[in-house]
Tab-separated table of C-alpha atoms and ligand atoms in Angstrom:
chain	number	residue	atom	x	y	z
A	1	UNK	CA	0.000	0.000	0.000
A	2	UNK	CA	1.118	3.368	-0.605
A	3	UNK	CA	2.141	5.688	1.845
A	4	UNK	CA	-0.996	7.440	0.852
A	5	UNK	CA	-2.896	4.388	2.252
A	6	UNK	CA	-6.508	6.452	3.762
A	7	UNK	CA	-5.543	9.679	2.749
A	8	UNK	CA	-8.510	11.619	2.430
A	9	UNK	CA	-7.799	14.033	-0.046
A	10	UNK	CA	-7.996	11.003	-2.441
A	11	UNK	CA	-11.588	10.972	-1.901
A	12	UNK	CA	-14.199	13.640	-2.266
A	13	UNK	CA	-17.346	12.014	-1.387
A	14	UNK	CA	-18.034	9.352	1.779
A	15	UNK	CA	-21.218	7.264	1.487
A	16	UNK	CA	-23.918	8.146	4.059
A	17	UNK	CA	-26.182	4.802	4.396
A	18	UNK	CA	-25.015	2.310	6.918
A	19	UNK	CA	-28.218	-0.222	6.257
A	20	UNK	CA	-29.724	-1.211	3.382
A	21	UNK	CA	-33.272	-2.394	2.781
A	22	UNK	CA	-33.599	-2.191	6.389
A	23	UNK	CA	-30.108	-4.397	7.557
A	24	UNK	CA	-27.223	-2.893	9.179
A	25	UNK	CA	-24.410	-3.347	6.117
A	26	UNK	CA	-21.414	-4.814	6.625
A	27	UNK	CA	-18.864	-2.470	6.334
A	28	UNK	CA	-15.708	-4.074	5.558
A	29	UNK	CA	-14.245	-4.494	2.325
A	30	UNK	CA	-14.726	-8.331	0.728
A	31	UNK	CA	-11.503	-10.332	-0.091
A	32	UNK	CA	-9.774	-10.482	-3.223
A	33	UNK	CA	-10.899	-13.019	-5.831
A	34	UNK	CA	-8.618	-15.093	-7.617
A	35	UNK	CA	-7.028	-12.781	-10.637
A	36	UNK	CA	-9.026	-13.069	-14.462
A	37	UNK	CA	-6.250	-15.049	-16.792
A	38	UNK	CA	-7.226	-12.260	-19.499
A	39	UNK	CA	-8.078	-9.285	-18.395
A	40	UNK	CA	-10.538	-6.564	-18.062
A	41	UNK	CA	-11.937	-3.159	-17.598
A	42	UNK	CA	-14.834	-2.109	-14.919
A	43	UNK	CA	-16.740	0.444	-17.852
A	44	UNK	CA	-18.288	2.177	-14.672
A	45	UNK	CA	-17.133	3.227	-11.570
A	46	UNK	CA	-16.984	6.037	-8.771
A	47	UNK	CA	-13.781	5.968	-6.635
A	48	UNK	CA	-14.565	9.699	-5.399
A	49	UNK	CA	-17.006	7.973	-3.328
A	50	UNK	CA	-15.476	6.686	0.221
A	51	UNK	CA	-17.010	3.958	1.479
A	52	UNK	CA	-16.793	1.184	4.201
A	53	UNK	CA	-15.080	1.047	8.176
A	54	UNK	CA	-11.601	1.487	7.013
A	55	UNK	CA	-11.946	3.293	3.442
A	56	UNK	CA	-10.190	2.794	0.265
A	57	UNK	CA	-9.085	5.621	-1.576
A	58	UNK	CA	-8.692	5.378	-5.501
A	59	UNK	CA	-4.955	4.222	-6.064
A	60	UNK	CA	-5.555	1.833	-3.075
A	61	UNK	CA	-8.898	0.656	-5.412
A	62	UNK	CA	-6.754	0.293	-8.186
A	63	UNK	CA	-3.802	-1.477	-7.389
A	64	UNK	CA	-5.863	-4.039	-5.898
A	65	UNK	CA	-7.815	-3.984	-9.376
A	66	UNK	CA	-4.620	-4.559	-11.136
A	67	UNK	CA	-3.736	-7.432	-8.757
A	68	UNK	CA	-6.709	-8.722	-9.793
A	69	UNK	CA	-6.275	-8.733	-13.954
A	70	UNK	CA	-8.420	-5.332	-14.140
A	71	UNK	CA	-6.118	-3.479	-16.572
A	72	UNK	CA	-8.257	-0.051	-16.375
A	73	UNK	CA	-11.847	1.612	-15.049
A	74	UNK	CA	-14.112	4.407	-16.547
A	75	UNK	CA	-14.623	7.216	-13.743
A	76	UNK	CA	-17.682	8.260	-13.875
A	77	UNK	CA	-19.083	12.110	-12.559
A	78	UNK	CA	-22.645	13.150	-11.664
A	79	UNK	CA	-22.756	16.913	-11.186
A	80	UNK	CA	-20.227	19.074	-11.551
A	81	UNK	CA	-17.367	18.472	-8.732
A	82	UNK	CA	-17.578	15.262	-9.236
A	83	UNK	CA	-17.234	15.540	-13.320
A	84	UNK	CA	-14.266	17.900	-12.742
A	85	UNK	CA	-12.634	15.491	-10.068
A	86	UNK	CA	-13.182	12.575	-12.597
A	87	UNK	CA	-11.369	14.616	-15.883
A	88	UNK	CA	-8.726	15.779	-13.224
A	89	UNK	CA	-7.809	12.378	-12.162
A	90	UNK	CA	-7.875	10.498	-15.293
A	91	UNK	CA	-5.628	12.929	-16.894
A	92	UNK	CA	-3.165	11.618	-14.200
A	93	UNK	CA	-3.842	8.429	-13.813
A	94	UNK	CA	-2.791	5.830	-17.123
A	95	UNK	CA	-5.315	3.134	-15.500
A	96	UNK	CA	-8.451	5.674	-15.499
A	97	UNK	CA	-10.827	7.190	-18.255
A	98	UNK	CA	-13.572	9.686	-17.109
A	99	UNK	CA	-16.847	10.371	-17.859
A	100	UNK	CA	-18.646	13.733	-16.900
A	101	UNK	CA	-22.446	15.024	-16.923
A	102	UNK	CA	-24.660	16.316	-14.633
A	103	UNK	CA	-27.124	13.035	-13.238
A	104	UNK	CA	-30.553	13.540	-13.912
A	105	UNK	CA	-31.322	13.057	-10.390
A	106	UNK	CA	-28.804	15.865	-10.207
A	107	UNK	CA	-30.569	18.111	-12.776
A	108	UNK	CA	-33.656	19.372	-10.839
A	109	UNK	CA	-31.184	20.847	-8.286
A	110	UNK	CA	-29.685	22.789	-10.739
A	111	UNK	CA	-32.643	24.161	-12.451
A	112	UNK	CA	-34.318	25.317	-8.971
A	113	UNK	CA	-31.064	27.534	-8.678
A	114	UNK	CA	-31.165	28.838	-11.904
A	115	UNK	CA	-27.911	26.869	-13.125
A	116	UNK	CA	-28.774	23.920	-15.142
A	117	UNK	CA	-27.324	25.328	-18.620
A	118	UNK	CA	-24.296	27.131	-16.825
A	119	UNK	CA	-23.577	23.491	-15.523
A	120	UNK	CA	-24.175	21.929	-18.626
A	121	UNK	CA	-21.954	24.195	-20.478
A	122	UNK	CA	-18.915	23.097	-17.929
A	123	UNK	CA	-19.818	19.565	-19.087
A	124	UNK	CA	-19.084	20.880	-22.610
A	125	UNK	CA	-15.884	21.976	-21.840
A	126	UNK	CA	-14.764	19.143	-19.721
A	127	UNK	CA	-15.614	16.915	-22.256
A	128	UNK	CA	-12.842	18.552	-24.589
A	129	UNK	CA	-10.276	17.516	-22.169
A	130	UNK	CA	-7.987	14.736	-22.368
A	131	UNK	CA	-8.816	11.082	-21.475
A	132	UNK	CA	-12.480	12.100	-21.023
A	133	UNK	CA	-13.943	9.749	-23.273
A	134	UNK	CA	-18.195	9.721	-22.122
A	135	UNK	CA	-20.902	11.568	-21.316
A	136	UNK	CA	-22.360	9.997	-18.321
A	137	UNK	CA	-24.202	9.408	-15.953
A	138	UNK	CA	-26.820	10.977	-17.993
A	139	UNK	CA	-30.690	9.964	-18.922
A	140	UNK	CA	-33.834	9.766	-16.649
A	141	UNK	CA	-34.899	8.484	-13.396
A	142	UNK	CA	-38.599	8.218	-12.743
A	143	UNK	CA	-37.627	6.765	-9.411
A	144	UNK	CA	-36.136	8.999	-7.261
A	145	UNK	CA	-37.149	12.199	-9.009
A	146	UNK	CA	-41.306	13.217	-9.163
A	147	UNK	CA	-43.186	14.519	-11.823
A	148	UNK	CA	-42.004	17.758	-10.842
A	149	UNK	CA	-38.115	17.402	-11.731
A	150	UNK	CA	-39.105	15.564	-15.138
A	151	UNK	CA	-38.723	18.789	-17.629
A	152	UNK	CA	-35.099	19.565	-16.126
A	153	UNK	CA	-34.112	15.740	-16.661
A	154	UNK	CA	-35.415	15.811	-20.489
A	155	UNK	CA	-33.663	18.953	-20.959
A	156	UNK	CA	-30.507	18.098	-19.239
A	157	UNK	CA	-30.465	14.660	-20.883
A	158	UNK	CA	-30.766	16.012	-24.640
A	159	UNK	CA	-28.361	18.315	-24.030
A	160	UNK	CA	-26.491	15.719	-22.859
A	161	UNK	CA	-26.630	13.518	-26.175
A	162	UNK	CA	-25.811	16.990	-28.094
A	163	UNK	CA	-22.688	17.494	-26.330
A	164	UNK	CA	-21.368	13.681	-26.904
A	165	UNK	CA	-22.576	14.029	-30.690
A	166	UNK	CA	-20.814	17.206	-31.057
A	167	UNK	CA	-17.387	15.847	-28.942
A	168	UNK	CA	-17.905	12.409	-30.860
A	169	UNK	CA	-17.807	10.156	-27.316
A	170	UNK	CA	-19.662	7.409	-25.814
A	171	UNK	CA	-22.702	7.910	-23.655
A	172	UNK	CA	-23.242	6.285	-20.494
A	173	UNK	CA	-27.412	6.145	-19.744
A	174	UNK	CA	-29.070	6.193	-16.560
A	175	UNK	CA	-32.356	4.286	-16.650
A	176	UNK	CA	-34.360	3.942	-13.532
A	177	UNK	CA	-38.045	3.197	-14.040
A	178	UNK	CA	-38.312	5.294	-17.097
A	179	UNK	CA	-37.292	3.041	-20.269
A	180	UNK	CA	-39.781	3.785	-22.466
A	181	UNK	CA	-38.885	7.513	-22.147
A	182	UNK	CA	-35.522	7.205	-22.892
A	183	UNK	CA	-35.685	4.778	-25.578
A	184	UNK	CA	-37.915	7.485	-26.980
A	185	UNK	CA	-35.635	10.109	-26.412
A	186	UNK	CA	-32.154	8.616	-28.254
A	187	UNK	CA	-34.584	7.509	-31.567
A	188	UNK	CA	-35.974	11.314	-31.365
A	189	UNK	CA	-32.777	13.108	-30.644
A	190	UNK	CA	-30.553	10.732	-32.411
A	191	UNK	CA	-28.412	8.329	-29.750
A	192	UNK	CA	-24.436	8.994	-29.998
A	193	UNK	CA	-22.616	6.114	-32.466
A	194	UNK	CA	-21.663	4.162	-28.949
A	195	UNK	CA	-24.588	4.310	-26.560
A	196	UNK	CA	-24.057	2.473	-23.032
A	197	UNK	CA	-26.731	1.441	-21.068
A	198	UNK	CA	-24.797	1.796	-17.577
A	199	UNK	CA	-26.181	-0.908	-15.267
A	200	UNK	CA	-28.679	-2.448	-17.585
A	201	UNK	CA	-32.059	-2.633	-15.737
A	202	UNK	CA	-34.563	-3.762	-18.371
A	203	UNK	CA	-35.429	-7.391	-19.768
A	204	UNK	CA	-34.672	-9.911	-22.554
A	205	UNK	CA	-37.703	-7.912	-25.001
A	206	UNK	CA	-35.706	-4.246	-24.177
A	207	UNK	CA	-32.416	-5.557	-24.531
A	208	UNK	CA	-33.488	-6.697	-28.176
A	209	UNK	CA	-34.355	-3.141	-28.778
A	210	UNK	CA	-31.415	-1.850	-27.431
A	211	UNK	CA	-29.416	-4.764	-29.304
A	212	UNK	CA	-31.284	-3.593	-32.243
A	213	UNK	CA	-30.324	-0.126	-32.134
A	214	UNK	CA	-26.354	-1.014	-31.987
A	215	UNK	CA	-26.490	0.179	-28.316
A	216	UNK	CA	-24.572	-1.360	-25.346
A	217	UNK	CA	-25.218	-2.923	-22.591
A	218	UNK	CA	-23.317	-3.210	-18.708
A	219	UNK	CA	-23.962	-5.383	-16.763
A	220	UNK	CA	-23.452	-4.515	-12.492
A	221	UNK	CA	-23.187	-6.765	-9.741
A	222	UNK	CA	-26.991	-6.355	-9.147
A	223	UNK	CA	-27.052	-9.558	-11.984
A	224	UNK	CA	-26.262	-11.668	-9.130
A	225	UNK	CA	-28.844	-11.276	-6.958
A	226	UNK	CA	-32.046	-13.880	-6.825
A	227	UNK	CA	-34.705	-11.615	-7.665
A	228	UNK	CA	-32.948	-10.165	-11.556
A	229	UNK	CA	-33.961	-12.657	-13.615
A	230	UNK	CA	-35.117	-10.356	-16.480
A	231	UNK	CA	-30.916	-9.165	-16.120
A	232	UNK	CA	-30.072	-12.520	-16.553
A	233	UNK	CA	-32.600	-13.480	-19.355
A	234	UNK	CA	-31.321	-9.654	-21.354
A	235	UNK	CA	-27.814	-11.281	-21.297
A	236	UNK	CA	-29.072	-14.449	-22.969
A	237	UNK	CA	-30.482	-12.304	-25.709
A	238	UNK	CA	-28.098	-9.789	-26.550
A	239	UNK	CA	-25.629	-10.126	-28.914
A	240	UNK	CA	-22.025	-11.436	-27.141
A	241	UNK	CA	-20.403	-7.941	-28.805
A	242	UNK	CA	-22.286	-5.927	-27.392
A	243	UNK	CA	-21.947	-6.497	-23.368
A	244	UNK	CA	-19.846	-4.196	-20.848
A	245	UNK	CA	-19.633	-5.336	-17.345
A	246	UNK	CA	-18.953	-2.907	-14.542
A	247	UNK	CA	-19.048	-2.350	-10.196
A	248	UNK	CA	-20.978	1.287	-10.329
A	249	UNK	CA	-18.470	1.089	-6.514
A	250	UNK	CA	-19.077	1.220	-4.184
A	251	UNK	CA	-22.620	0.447	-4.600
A	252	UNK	CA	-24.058	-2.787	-6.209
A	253	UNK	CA	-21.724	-5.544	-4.762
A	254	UNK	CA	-21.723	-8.413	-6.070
A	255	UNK	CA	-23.219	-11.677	-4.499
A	256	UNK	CA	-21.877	-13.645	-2.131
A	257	UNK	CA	-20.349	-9.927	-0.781
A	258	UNK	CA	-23.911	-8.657	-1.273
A	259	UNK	CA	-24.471	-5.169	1.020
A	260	UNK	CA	-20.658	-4.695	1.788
A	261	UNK	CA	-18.543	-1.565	0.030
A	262	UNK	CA	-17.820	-2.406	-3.638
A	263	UNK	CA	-14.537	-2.147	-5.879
A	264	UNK	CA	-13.314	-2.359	-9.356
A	265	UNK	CA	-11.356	-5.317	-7.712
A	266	UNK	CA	-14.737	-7.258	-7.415
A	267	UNK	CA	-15.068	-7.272	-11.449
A	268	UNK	CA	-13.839	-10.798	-11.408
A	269	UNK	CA	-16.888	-11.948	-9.028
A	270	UNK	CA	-19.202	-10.540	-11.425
A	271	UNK	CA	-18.139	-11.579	-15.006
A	272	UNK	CA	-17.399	-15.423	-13.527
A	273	UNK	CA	-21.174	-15.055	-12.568
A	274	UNK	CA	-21.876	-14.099	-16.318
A	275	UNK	CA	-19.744	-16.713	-18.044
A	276	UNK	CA	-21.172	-19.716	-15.698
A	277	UNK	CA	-25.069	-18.275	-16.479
A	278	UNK	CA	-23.848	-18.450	-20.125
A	279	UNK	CA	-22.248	-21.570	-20.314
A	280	UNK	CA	-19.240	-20.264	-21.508
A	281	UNK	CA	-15.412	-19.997	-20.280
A	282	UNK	CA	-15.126	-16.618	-18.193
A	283	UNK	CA	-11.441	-16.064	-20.524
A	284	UNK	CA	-13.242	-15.981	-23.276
A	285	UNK	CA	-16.219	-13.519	-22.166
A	286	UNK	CA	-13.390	-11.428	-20.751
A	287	UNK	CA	-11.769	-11.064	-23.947
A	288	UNK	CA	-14.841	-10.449	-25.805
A	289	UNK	CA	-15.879	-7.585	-22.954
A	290	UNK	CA	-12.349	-6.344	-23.011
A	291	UNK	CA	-12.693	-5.911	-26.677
A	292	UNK	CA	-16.100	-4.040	-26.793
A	293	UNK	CA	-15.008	-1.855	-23.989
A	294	UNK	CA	-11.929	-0.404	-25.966
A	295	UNK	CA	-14.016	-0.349	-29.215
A	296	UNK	CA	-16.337	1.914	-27.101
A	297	UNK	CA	-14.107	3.885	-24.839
A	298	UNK	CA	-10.593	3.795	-26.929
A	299	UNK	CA	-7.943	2.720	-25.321
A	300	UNK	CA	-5.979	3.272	-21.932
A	301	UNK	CA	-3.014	4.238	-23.151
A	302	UNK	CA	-3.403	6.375	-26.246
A	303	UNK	CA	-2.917	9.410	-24.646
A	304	UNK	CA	0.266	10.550	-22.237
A	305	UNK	CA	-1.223	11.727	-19.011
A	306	UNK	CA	-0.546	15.051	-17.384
A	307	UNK	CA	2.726	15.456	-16.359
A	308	UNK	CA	4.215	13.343	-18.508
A	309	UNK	CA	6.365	10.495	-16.551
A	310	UNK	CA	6.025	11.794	-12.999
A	311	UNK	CA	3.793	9.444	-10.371
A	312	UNK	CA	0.340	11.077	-10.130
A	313	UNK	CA	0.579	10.713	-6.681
A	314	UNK	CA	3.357	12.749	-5.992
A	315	UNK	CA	1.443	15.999	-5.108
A	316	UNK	CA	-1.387	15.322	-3.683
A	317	UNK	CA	-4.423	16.691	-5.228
A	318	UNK	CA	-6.179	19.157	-2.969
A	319	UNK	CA	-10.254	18.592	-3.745
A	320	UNK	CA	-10.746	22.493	-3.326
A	321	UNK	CA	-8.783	23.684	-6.161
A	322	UNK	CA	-10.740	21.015	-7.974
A	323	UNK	CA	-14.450	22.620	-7.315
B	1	ZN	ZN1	-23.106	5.119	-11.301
């Protein structure tokens, strides 16, 4: 571990809920599971987010995720210190990508204030910057936002599909109760070329739409648990080349570590689940997933990052000059 082992300034964020669907969580990190032969990426992650007794900060994260046959993660932002945080970092870090955009549970906020469009214009910018490769999380979420936050998520999320046409990257959806919608939405406003649905919640009949339509989907731990059959039946039905399989850490943990904090590290857990459910050798499904996720994202190491050569740990980053 690095002498920056808990060092908080490598986290912005520290997850609030100690219980979950009414059980206190376990809070300790699960063990490491036996490294993938060939490896892969986690296409969706947030290591701003703290989480857990004895926390993990994001090199800790991913040198255990390299021990582990994870080669690289996308970093994913949801408003705007979070988006910044995530360009910031990947720019430093050869092992992360980032992904920006305001979240559309995120998007009534800003409206109320009178700063949806200012915000959105920062993801514009951001999304010019190096080794920012998506716009995402972005899309609707009938759950957790009422009728009255629905006309800042529409707006928010077509702006959002403007600014990865216009930047040409991939686009990371957020679907919560609200498929139709946004099914309706990419066919109206015309989805970007690679179109990601981030933690796939639909069934087997949507993911022939989506499979239809060219667009991705990722798979989280949630695939796992007993009650996602229609998860399990989508990735019967969609076609092998078109599958991404990510953490969204520290939330999502995959079963048997069900409720505990989550990890890129913890990719293994979750595509072994996927190969077995297929019938097919977890190598091979982690080549083909390795393969669709640079044909989506690009790859890791196309670009220098920052400071060409130095560790991007050597200064560490304070998170105020940041927001
Ligand atoms: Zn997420």
């Amino acid at each position: 571990m690095s002498e920056h082992a808990g060092d908080p300034s490598n986290y912005i964020r520290k997850r609030e809920s100690r219980a979950e669907h009414g059980q206190t969580r376990d809070l300790s990190y699960p063990p490491l599971p036996p490294s993938l032969v060939v490896p892969c990426y986690d296409n969706h992650t947030h290591l701003e987010i703290a989480d857990g007794n004895d926390p993990l900060d994001y090199l800790q994260q991913l040198d255990m995720a390299s021990s582990v046959g994870i080669r690289g993660v996308v970093q994913v932002g949801g408003d705007l210190e979070t988006s910044r945080w995530s360009a910031e970092m990947a720019a430093r870090e050869p092992r992360m990508l980032a992904a920006v955009a305001i979240h559309p549970n995120e998007a009534p906020a800003y409206a109320a204030a009178g700063t949806l469009d200012a915000a959105i214009a920062e993801i514009d910018e951001l999304a010019a910057r190096p080794r920012v490769r998506a716009i995402g999380e972005t899309g609707l979420d009938y759950f957790r936002t009422g009728e009255e936050g629905r006309p800042a998520q529409h707006h928010s999320f077509e702006a959002h599909i403007a600014i990865a046409n216009k930047h040409d990257l991939a686009m990371q959806i957020h679907d919560r109760e609200a498929h139709d919608d946004v099914i309706e939405t990419l066919l109206r406003v015309g989805a970007p070329e690679r179109t990601v649905f981030h933690c796939f919640s639909g069934d087997a009949a949507m993911a022939r739409i989506c499979a239809d339509n060219g667009w991705y989907l990722s798979f989280a731990g949630n695939i796992t648990f007993k009650n996602a059959s229609n998860l399990r039946e989508a990735l019967e039905v969609i076609p092998r080349d078109r599958i991404l399989v990510e953490t969204d850490a520290p939330f999502l943990t995959p079963l048997p570590h069900r409720g505990r904090p989550n990890s890129p590290y913890l990719i293994p857990v979750t595509l072994r689940f996927m190969a077995e459910h297929l019938g097919t050798d977890v190598a091979m499904l982690a080549a083909q997933v390795s393969s669709n996720t640079e044909l989506v994202y690009g790859s890791w190491d196309a670009e220098p990052v920052a400071n060409g050569g130095a560790s991007p740990w050597d200064e560490a980053i304070d998170p105020s000059e940041l927001a």
